[in-house]
Tab-separated table of C-alpha atoms and ligand atoms in Angstrom:
chain	number	residue	atom	x	y	z
A	1	MET	CA	244.997	2.138	89.060
A	2	LYS	CA	244.467	5.000	91.486
A	3	ARG	CA	241.475	4.985	93.746
A	4	ARG	CA	240.281	6.049	97.110
A	5	ALA	CA	237.644	4.248	99.095
A	6	GLU	CA	235.751	5.932	101.903
A	7	HIS	CA	233.821	4.312	104.728
A	8	GLU	CA	233.516	0.985	102.984
A	9	ALA	CA	231.872	-1.856	104.862
A	10	GLY	CA	234.451	-4.531	105.573
A	11	TYR	CA	236.013	-6.990	107.986
A	12	VAL	CA	239.597	-7.677	108.953
A	13	LEU	CA	240.518	-11.225	107.910
A	14	HIS	CA	244.009	-11.209	109.357
A	15	THR	CA	246.841	-8.845	110.189
A	16	TYR	CA	250.587	-9.300	109.941
A	17	PRO	CA	253.146	-7.181	111.791
A	18	TYR	CA	255.069	-4.949	109.424
A	19	LYS	CA	258.270	-3.199	110.499
A	20	GLU	CA	258.383	-1.908	114.039
A	21	THR	CA	254.994	-0.238	114.394
A	22	SER	CA	252.825	-1.041	111.381
A	23	LEU	CA	250.449	-3.749	110.257
A	24	ILE	CA	249.566	-5.304	106.945
A	25	VAL	CA	245.808	-5.750	107.024
A	26	GLU	CA	244.023	-8.320	104.895
A	27	ALA	CA	240.432	-7.168	104.709
A	28	PHE	CA	237.258	-8.426	103.065
A	29	THR	CA	235.173	-5.501	101.867
A	30	ARG	CA	231.730	-5.439	100.371
A	31	ARG	CA	232.432	-3.452	97.217
A	32	PHE	CA	236.118	-4.191	96.564
A	33	GLY	CA	236.416	-7.801	97.694
A	34	ARG	CA	239.598	-8.914	99.411
A	35	VAL	CA	242.102	-6.079	99.720
A	36	ALA	CA	245.496	-5.720	101.388
A	37	MET	CA	246.362	-2.479	103.116
A	38	LEU	CA	249.191	-1.006	105.109
A	39	ALA	CA	248.135	0.467	108.454
A	40	ARG	CA	250.992	2.760	109.374
A	41	GLY	CA	251.718	3.080	113.080
A	42	ALA	CA	248.801	0.799	113.976
A	43	ARG	CA	250.947	-1.069	116.497
A	44	ARG	CA	251.960	2.048	118.416
A	45	PRO	CA	250.619	1.951	121.986
A	46	ARG	CA	248.310	4.916	121.458
A	47	SER	CA	247.228	4.227	117.905
A	48	ALA	CA	243.525	4.921	117.417
A	49	MET	CA	243.330	1.818	115.210
A	50	ARG	CA	244.800	-0.530	117.777
A	51	GLY	CA	241.600	-1.704	119.401
A	52	VAL	CA	239.619	-1.491	116.178
A	53	LEU	CA	241.528	-3.588	113.638
A	54	LEU	CA	240.212	-6.866	114.996
A	55	SER	CA	238.709	-9.726	113.049
A	56	PHE	CA	235.014	-10.626	113.223
A	57	HIS	CA	233.758	-7.087	113.798
A	58	PRO	CA	231.990	-5.055	111.123
A	59	LEU	CA	234.099	-2.019	110.301
A	60	ARG	CA	234.012	1.002	108.034
A	61	LEU	CA	237.336	1.280	106.251
A	62	SER	CA	238.828	4.154	104.289
A	63	TRP	CA	241.952	3.693	102.228
A	64	SER	CA	243.833	4.962	99.243
A	65	ALA	CA	245.288	2.507	96.801
A	66	PRO	CA	248.057	3.832	94.609
A	67	ALA	CA	249.378	0.290	94.049
A	68	GLU	CA	248.404	-3.222	95.016
A	69	LEU	CA	249.022	-2.468	98.677
A	70	GLY	CA	246.666	0.297	99.801
A	71	ASN	CA	247.201	2.715	102.650
A	72	LEU	CA	244.630	2.402	105.372
A	73	ILE	CA	243.472	5.865	106.392
A	74	SER	CA	240.839	5.070	108.974
A	75	ALA	CA	238.965	2.171	110.505
A	76	GLU	CA	235.761	2.749	112.395
A	77	TRP	CA	233.807	0.360	114.528
A	78	SER	CA	230.377	-0.238	113.053
A	79	GLY	CA	229.126	-2.614	115.717
A	80	GLY	CA	226.061	-4.754	115.786
A	81	LEU	CA	227.770	-8.120	116.112
A	82	ARG	CA	228.475	-10.061	119.276
A	83	PRO	CA	232.116	-11.055	119.612
A	84	LEU	CA	232.943	-14.650	118.742
A	85	ALA	CA	233.993	-16.868	121.610
A	86	GLY	CA	235.079	-20.432	122.233
A	87	ARG	CA	234.354	-22.881	119.438
A	88	GLY	CA	232.589	-20.204	117.408
A	89	LEU	CA	235.800	-18.184	117.477
A	90	MET	CA	237.805	-21.167	116.239
A	91	CYS	CA	235.297	-21.663	113.406
A	92	GLY	CA	235.690	-17.947	112.621
A	93	PHE	CA	239.446	-18.401	112.129
A	94	TYR	CA	238.717	-21.289	109.763
A	95	VAL	CA	236.235	-19.232	107.737
A	96	ASN	CA	238.770	-16.398	107.511
A	97	GLU	CA	241.456	-18.769	106.309
A	98	LEU	CA	239.136	-20.081	103.585
A	99	VAL	CA	238.483	-16.550	102.346
A	100	LEU	CA	242.191	-15.665	102.525
A	101	ARG	CA	243.315	-18.754	100.644
A	102	LEU	CA	240.567	-19.014	98.065
A	103	LEU	CA	239.280	-15.565	97.202
A	104	PRO	CA	241.470	-13.699	94.716
A	105	ARG	CA	242.380	-10.116	95.622
A	106	ASP	CA	240.498	-7.085	94.339
A	107	ASP	CA	237.576	-9.080	93.075
A	108	PRO	CA	234.225	-7.974	94.544
A	109	HIS	CA	231.900	-10.710	95.814
A	110	GLU	CA	228.969	-8.928	97.415
A	111	VAL	CA	226.822	-12.042	97.795
A	112	LEU	CA	229.655	-13.841	99.536
A	113	PHE	CA	230.301	-10.787	101.687
A	114	ASP	CA	226.734	-10.812	102.934
A	115	SER	CA	226.888	-14.527	103.521
A	116	TYR	CA	230.151	-13.995	105.443
A	117	GLY	CA	228.443	-11.479	107.754
A	118	GLU	CA	225.539	-13.858	108.240
A	119	THR	CA	227.993	-16.676	109.019
A	120	LEU	CA	229.737	-14.565	111.681
A	121	SER	CA	226.497	-13.679	113.387
A	122	ARG	CA	225.554	-17.354	113.535
A	123	LEU	CA	229.015	-18.249	114.865
A	124	ALA	CA	228.435	-15.664	117.618
A	125	GLY	CA	225.462	-17.782	118.724
A	126	ASP	CA	225.441	-21.033	120.639
A	127	GLY	CA	225.909	-23.534	117.849
A	128	PRO	CA	226.100	-26.263	116.752
A	129	PHE	CA	228.172	-24.793	113.962
A	130	ALA	CA	228.443	-27.684	111.478
A	131	SER	CA	225.579	-26.425	109.323
A	132	VAL	CA	226.959	-22.868	109.462
A	133	LEU	CA	230.347	-23.996	108.183
A	134	ARG	CA	228.947	-26.293	105.471
A	135	GLY	CA	226.658	-23.502	104.289
A	136	PHE	CA	229.571	-21.096	104.002
A	137	GLU	CA	231.826	-23.615	102.255
A	138	LYS	CA	229.090	-24.319	99.707
A	139	ARG	CA	228.476	-20.622	99.093
A	140	LEU	CA	232.191	-19.950	98.732
A	141	LEU	CA	232.594	-22.721	96.147
A	142	ALA	CA	229.587	-21.414	94.223
A	143	GLU	CA	230.971	-17.865	94.247
A	144	LEU	CA	234.293	-19.112	92.897
A	145	GLY	CA	232.445	-20.802	90.059
A	146	TYR	CA	232.613	-24.331	91.443
A	147	ALA	CA	229.093	-24.849	92.771
A	148	PRO	CA	228.879	-28.567	93.547
A	149	LEU	CA	226.374	-30.600	91.555
A	150	LEU	CA	224.055	-32.114	94.155
A	151	ASP	CA	220.669	-32.946	92.676
A	152	ARG	CA	221.510	-34.887	89.504
A	153	ASP	CA	223.612	-37.854	88.513
A	154	ALA	CA	226.528	-36.334	86.564
A	155	ALA	CA	226.633	-39.272	84.126
A	156	SER	CA	222.988	-39.644	83.177
A	157	GLY	CA	221.450	-36.392	84.388
A	158	ALA	CA	218.853	-38.426	86.288
A	159	PRO	CA	217.565	-37.033	89.605
A	160	ILE	CA	219.490	-38.222	92.678
A	161	ASP	CA	217.948	-41.291	94.310
A	162	PRO	CA	217.953	-40.791	98.096
A	163	GLU	CA	218.310	-44.562	98.610
A	164	ALA	CA	221.307	-44.963	96.286
A	165	ARG	CA	225.010	-44.416	96.922
A	166	TYR	CA	227.247	-42.404	94.621
A	167	VAL	CA	230.905	-41.814	93.941
A	168	TYR	CA	231.512	-38.064	93.964
A	169	GLU	CA	234.045	-36.974	91.368
A	170	PRO	CA	235.157	-33.490	92.428
A	171	ASP	CA	235.334	-32.027	88.929
A	172	ARG	CA	232.147	-33.683	87.653
A	173	GLY	CA	229.716	-34.565	90.415
A	174	PRO	CA	227.920	-37.655	91.717
A	175	MET	CA	228.303	-40.811	89.586
A	176	PRO	CA	226.684	-44.204	90.066
A	177	VAL	CA	228.895	-46.620	92.041
A	178	ARG	CA	230.456	-49.210	89.724
A	179	ASN	CA	233.716	-50.909	90.676
A	180	SER	CA	234.538	-48.659	93.560
A	181	HIS	CA	238.098	-47.968	94.726
A	182	SER	CA	239.178	-47.396	98.297
A	183	ASN	CA	239.998	-43.717	97.719
A	184	ASP	CA	236.639	-42.972	96.101
A	185	LEU	CA	234.545	-40.295	97.744
A	186	LEU	CA	231.403	-42.257	98.532
A	187	VAL	CA	228.276	-40.356	99.475
A	188	SER	CA	224.644	-41.309	99.912
A	189	GLY	CA	221.897	-39.843	97.741
A	190	ARG	CA	220.114	-38.698	100.902
A	191	THR	CA	223.135	-36.619	101.961
A	192	LEU	CA	223.445	-35.011	98.521
A	193	LEU	CA	219.796	-33.936	98.658
A	194	ASP	CA	220.145	-32.733	102.265
A	195	VAL	CA	223.179	-30.612	101.388
A	196	ALA	CA	221.322	-29.202	98.384
A	197	ALA	CA	218.513	-28.189	100.765
A	198	ASP	CA	220.912	-26.994	103.525
A	199	ASP	CA	219.357	-29.519	105.862
A	200	TYR	CA	221.913	-30.863	108.342
A	201	ALA	CA	219.549	-32.410	110.869
A	202	ARG	CA	220.753	-35.994	110.246
A	203	PRO	CA	224.084	-36.941	111.897
A	204	GLU	CA	224.971	-39.064	108.805
A	205	THR	CA	224.433	-36.025	106.617
A	206	ARG	CA	226.690	-33.931	108.836
A	207	ASP	CA	229.493	-36.512	108.685
A	208	GLU	CA	229.262	-37.148	104.960
A	209	ALA	CA	228.800	-33.471	104.100
A	210	ARG	CA	231.920	-32.582	106.065
A	211	THR	CA	233.986	-35.115	104.138
A	212	LEU	CA	232.436	-34.117	100.814
A	213	LEU	CA	232.946	-30.368	101.226
A	214	ARG	CA	236.401	-30.891	102.625
A	215	ALA	CA	237.340	-32.798	99.476
A	216	LEU	CA	235.803	-30.150	97.210
A	217	ILE	CA	237.562	-27.326	99.069
A	218	GLY	CA	240.746	-29.404	98.914
A	219	GLU	CA	240.528	-29.480	95.111
A	220	ARG	CA	240.554	-25.683	95.066
A	221	LEU	CA	243.456	-25.417	97.523
A	222	HIS	CA	245.777	-27.305	95.160
A	223	GLY	CA	247.695	-29.027	97.928
A	224	GLN	CA	247.912	-26.085	100.363
A	225	VAL	CA	247.309	-27.167	103.952
A	226	LEU	CA	244.865	-25.170	106.061
A	227	HIS	CA	246.687	-24.016	109.226
A	228	THR	CA	243.458	-23.681	111.189
A	229	ARG	CA	242.679	-27.360	110.648
A	230	THR	CA	246.120	-28.485	111.823
A	231	VAL	CA	245.981	-26.271	114.908
A	232	LEU	CA	242.494	-27.439	115.818
A	233	LYS	CA	243.451	-31.069	115.441
A	234	GLU	CA	246.442	-30.618	117.723
A	235	LEU	CA	244.233	-28.907	120.340
A	236	ASN	CA	241.714	-31.702	120.257
A	237	ASP	CA	244.502	-34.205	120.865
A	238	LEU	CA	245.532	-32.537	124.143
B	1	MET	CA	269.197	1.292	98.483
B	2	ALA	CA	271.689	2.182	95.776
B	3	LYS	CA	274.290	-0.440	94.891
B	4	ASP	CA	277.271	1.851	95.467
B	5	SER	CA	276.238	2.481	99.095
B	6	LEU	CA	276.747	-1.186	99.977
B	7	PRO	CA	279.421	-1.856	102.626
B	8	ALA	CA	282.849	-2.370	101.163
B	9	SER	CA	284.249	-4.975	103.545
B	10	LYS	CA	283.149	-8.533	104.133
B	11	GLY	CA	283.120	-8.131	107.935
B	12	LEU	CA	280.995	-5.005	107.717
B	13	GLU	CA	278.662	-6.753	105.325
B	14	ARG	CA	278.250	-9.658	107.749
B	15	LEU	CA	277.548	-7.266	110.638
B	16	VAL	CA	274.860	-5.430	108.637
B	17	GLU	CA	273.291	-8.747	107.712
B	18	ALA	CA	273.384	-9.885	111.357
B	19	LEU	CA	271.750	-6.702	112.663
B	20	ARG	CA	268.806	-7.272	110.366
B	21	VAL	CA	267.580	-10.128	112.572
B	22	LEU	CA	266.276	-7.451	114.960
B	23	PRO	CA	262.558	-6.702	114.559
B	24	GLY	CA	261.881	-3.646	112.427
B	25	VAL	CA	265.482	-3.277	111.265
B	26	GLY	CA	265.811	-3.017	107.504
B	27	PRO	CA	268.993	-2.817	105.418
B	28	ARG	CA	269.276	0.939	105.787
B	29	SER	CA	269.025	1.122	109.586
B	30	ALA	CA	271.226	-1.968	109.921
B	31	GLN	CA	273.902	-0.163	107.981
B	32	ARG	CA	273.520	2.957	110.103
B	33	MET	CA	273.885	0.873	113.284
B	34	ALA	CA	276.940	-0.928	111.951
B	35	TYR	CA	278.706	2.320	111.027
B	36	HIS	CA	277.815	3.809	114.375
B	37	LEU	CA	279.240	0.868	116.312
B	38	LEU	CA	282.462	0.680	114.341
B	39	GLN	CA	283.042	4.389	113.908
B	40	HIS	CA	281.838	6.065	117.075
B	41	ASP	CA	281.398	3.463	119.774
B	42	ARG	CA	283.823	0.580	119.555
B	43	ALA	CA	283.709	0.111	123.359
B	44	GLY	CA	279.915	-0.130	123.208
B	45	ALA	CA	280.217	-2.589	120.367
B	46	ASP	CA	282.532	-4.764	122.438
B	47	GLN	CA	280.098	-4.628	125.360
B	48	LEU	CA	277.234	-5.576	123.082
B	49	ALA	CA	279.147	-8.500	121.630
B	50	GLN	CA	280.035	-9.826	125.092
B	51	ALA	CA	276.575	-9.292	126.558
B	52	LEU	CA	275.022	-11.090	123.624
B	53	ALA	CA	277.423	-14.024	123.796
B	54	GLY	CA	276.999	-14.174	127.595
B	55	ALA	CA	273.208	-14.086	127.464
B	56	LEU	CA	273.141	-16.762	124.802
B	57	SER	CA	275.173	-19.118	126.922
B	58	THR	CA	273.575	-18.411	130.327
B	59	VAL	CA	269.963	-17.323	129.831
B	60	ARG	CA	267.440	-20.096	129.426
B	61	ARG	CA	263.814	-20.833	130.237
B	62	CYS	CA	262.748	-21.558	133.826
B	63	ALA	CA	261.681	-25.175	134.151
B	64	ARG	CA	258.513	-24.163	136.029
B	65	CYS	CA	257.251	-20.856	134.611
B	66	HIS	CA	259.108	-20.723	131.269
B	67	ASN	CA	260.261	-17.160	131.895
B	68	PHE	CA	263.882	-16.266	131.106
B	69	THR	CA	266.335	-17.051	133.874
B	70	GLU	CA	269.928	-18.088	134.425
B	71	GLU	CA	268.982	-20.902	136.749
B	72	GLU	CA	267.137	-24.169	136.395
B	73	VAL	CA	264.221	-22.675	138.363
B	74	CYS	CA	263.896	-18.878	138.596
B	75	ALA	CA	263.908	-16.807	141.805
B	76	LEU	CA	260.192	-16.097	141.638
B	77	CYS	CA	259.320	-19.783	141.334
B	78	ARG	CA	261.616	-20.610	144.271
B	79	SER	CA	260.330	-17.834	146.534
B	80	PRO	CA	258.604	-19.161	149.678
B	81	ARG	CA	256.612	-15.904	149.935
B	82	ARG	CA	254.612	-16.568	146.763
B	83	ASP	CA	251.235	-18.272	146.895
B	84	ALA	CA	251.812	-21.603	145.167
B	85	SER	CA	248.088	-22.325	144.849
B	86	LEU	CA	247.610	-19.593	142.204
B	87	LEU	CA	248.981	-19.844	138.673
B	88	CYS	CA	248.643	-16.863	136.349
B	89	VAL	CA	249.043	-17.571	132.623
B	90	VAL	CA	250.468	-14.713	130.524
B	91	GLU	CA	251.586	-14.459	126.907
B	92	THR	CA	254.977	-12.782	127.348
B	93	PRO	CA	257.624	-11.864	129.958
B	94	ALA	CA	256.552	-8.232	129.446
B	95	ASP	CA	253.003	-9.179	130.485
B	96	LEU	CA	254.383	-10.897	133.577
B	97	ALA	CA	256.293	-7.723	134.450
B	98	VAL	CA	253.100	-5.648	134.157
B	99	VAL	CA	251.154	-7.979	136.457
B	100	GLU	CA	254.035	-7.846	138.943
B	101	GLN	CA	253.949	-4.038	138.878
B	102	THR	CA	250.380	-4.071	140.193
B	103	LEU	CA	251.703	-5.469	143.500
B	104	SER	CA	248.292	-7.070	143.879
B	105	TYR	CA	249.189	-10.576	142.807
B	106	SER	CA	251.402	-12.875	144.785
B	107	GLY	CA	250.905	-16.210	143.044
B	108	MET	CA	252.993	-18.027	140.470
B	109	TYR	CA	253.167	-17.641	136.689
B	110	PHE	CA	253.319	-19.567	133.478
B	111	VAL	CA	254.646	-17.681	130.443
B	112	LEU	CA	253.396	-19.055	127.114
B	113	MET	CA	255.926	-17.062	125.054
B	114	GLY	CA	253.193	-16.528	122.492
B	115	ARG	CA	249.536	-17.267	121.835
B	116	LEU	CA	247.545	-19.604	119.667
B	117	SER	CA	247.364	-18.094	116.218
B	118	PRO	CA	245.510	-20.553	114.011
B	119	LEU	CA	245.916	-18.488	110.840
B	120	ASP	CA	249.688	-18.350	111.325
B	121	GLY	CA	249.850	-22.038	112.166
B	122	VAL	CA	250.887	-21.378	115.793
B	123	GLY	CA	249.402	-24.247	117.780
B	124	ALA	CA	249.295	-25.874	121.209
B	125	ARG	CA	252.824	-27.291	121.099
B	126	ASP	CA	254.371	-23.965	120.068
B	127	ILE	CA	253.141	-22.319	123.269
B	128	GLY	CA	253.838	-25.303	125.519
B	129	LEU	CA	250.251	-26.181	126.475
B	130	ASP	CA	251.320	-29.734	127.269
B	131	ARG	CA	253.818	-28.383	129.818
B	132	LEU	CA	251.259	-25.933	131.200
B	133	LEU	CA	248.918	-28.853	131.722
B	134	ALA	CA	251.614	-30.757	133.614
B	135	ARG	CA	252.373	-27.684	135.746
B	136	ALA	CA	248.702	-26.971	136.529
B	137	THR	CA	248.023	-30.561	137.559
B	138	ASP	CA	251.053	-30.956	139.839
B	139	GLY	CA	248.782	-30.958	142.902
B	140	GLU	CA	249.913	-27.572	144.263
B	141	VAL	CA	247.921	-25.331	141.946
B	142	GLN	CA	244.311	-24.689	143.027
B	143	GLU	CA	243.324	-21.974	140.567
B	144	VAL	CA	244.599	-20.950	137.156
B	145	ILE	CA	244.100	-17.293	136.220
B	146	LEU	CA	244.102	-16.617	132.479
B	147	ALA	CA	245.679	-13.251	131.689
B	148	THR	CA	246.164	-13.622	127.944
B	149	ASN	CA	245.412	-10.615	125.737
B	150	PHE	CA	241.897	-9.579	124.784
B	151	THR	CA	242.574	-10.115	121.117
B	152	ASN	CA	240.901	-12.903	119.168
B	153	GLU	CA	244.095	-14.961	119.474
B	154	GLY	CA	244.376	-14.290	123.204
B	155	GLU	CA	240.719	-15.243	123.671
B	156	ALA	CA	241.131	-18.460	121.704
B	157	THR	CA	244.185	-19.309	123.818
B	158	ALA	CA	242.244	-18.672	127.043
B	159	HIS	CA	239.308	-20.728	125.794
B	160	TYR	CA	241.392	-23.803	125.019
B	161	ILE	CA	243.370	-23.642	128.248
B	162	ALA	CA	240.102	-23.311	130.183
B	163	GLU	CA	238.570	-26.320	128.405
B	164	MET	CA	241.687	-28.379	128.966
B	165	LEU	CA	241.822	-27.579	132.697
B	166	ARG	CA	238.093	-27.801	133.415
B	167	ALA	CA	238.101	-31.303	131.977
B	168	ARG	CA	240.583	-32.095	134.773
B	169	ASP	CA	238.594	-30.374	137.501
B	170	ILE	CA	240.924	-27.441	138.003
B	171	LYS	CA	239.380	-24.061	138.840
B	172	VAL	CA	239.959	-21.565	136.021
B	173	SER	CA	239.279	-17.827	135.933
B	174	ARG	CA	239.753	-15.097	133.344
B	175	ILE	CA	240.860	-11.555	134.194
B	176	ALA	CA	238.024	-9.039	133.729
B	177	ARG	CA	237.915	-6.434	131.013
B	178	GLY	CA	236.143	-3.170	130.437
B	179	VAL	CA	236.514	0.555	130.802
B	180	PRO	CA	239.964	1.476	132.160
B	181	LEU	CA	240.333	2.819	135.692
B	182	GLY	CA	239.734	6.572	135.609
B	183	GLY	CA	238.343	6.166	132.104
B	184	GLU	CA	235.676	8.569	130.941
B	185	LEU	CA	233.166	6.859	128.676
B	186	GLU	CA	233.239	9.695	126.178
B	187	TYR	CA	236.877	8.949	125.405
B	188	VAL	CA	236.774	5.155	125.435
B	189	ASP	CA	236.624	3.313	122.105
B	190	ALA	CA	233.329	1.773	121.003
B	191	GLY	CA	234.599	-1.805	121.051
B	192	THR	CA	235.627	-1.556	124.701
B	193	ILE	CA	232.309	-0.030	125.737
B	194	SER	CA	230.381	-2.624	123.765
B	195	GLN	CA	232.310	-5.379	125.546
B	196	ALA	CA	231.859	-3.680	128.918
B	197	LEU	CA	228.103	-3.689	128.343
B	198	LEU	CA	228.133	-7.395	127.470
B	199	ASP	CA	230.242	-8.135	130.562
B	200	ARG	CA	228.167	-5.954	132.916
B	201	ARG	CA	227.585	-7.262	136.404
B	202	ASN	CA	225.045	-6.857	139.175
B	203	ILE	CA	225.859	-4.416	141.971
C	1	ZN	ZN1	260.097	-19.584	137.053
């Protein structure tokens, strides 16, 4: 497949050094999805791309793609977003890792792309960021075809009772609690309805939603460990 | 690389393989280097071998600043002329050298030998934050100056060090950023100008 993309809206997800002076750039673009490109000479001291190929900034990218690894031709700053800092920056790394690990290459996801941009602009704000992260995780799962069932009992199809508790089976959805096991994912009906409505005002909802979405994301990671989580945990232990 | 161009001797093969540990050196340049050393510069090769073996056995990390040294504590850390109340945190020995070149800093250093890189799994322990904490709280240090890079990773590193030290009532500052000295706005990249606007100050 031969193609050339010009001035496409995109973000850098991560870069890896390649040979002495180049970079492999993992980018998330609006119209082409996640793409990998080679930025030749981008690590030279006077490279025009040096200060531009940074994560969390909207860019305009041009590249040619003779094979699976494209050649980055230009990257232009397209501005309009405050830089992430502090905790918001750490959350940004986590969001990027989710996209890198879960989104297949060369598969456009425009809705997710827009939601990603929205997520970054909220992470550039003051927080709290729990609702921002849960919202993005939910959208990502939905875009991958694994939208969590939140408003109905997966066994009977009955509406979720806010006063009841459920066992959440990752590949089915919420089930009534019967003889529960210690490793069951227990979640209250209220939390399920809150998550469905993107309402994270209740502290209990925030706690349960974090555990729930973490388990659902975990299903899709097939045993891969998220580096950002490990690093963050270690920092919090200092 | 074609099969028939592979080195013919075992020793040569091992040398080519060994040279590939250098950053940016692929099989082709490793082979070129190996031929050069053996064919044209055997004295240089001997020097290289001895320097490498010598450095490996004598060069280690300074117990106080983590920079490379041949002693337990390096000359800079032992110097009575340095201001022991200031501790400047840099990512690499090269960064330390650049700050030294300014001749406008006379405090001490701590070299992280890296930066936090959450996506690569590089965390607090890998850059010795526990030892930095011990160094910064030894009672001598009054202010820690964060001179990590202005990349996302450098910023994250600065943020966590600042949080860690503020929680222990140590004064922390971050080097300023913006338009370079002598820089004409017209020729400065948009990201730098955008940041300079955000970081503007009253005059
Ligand atoms: Zn030292």
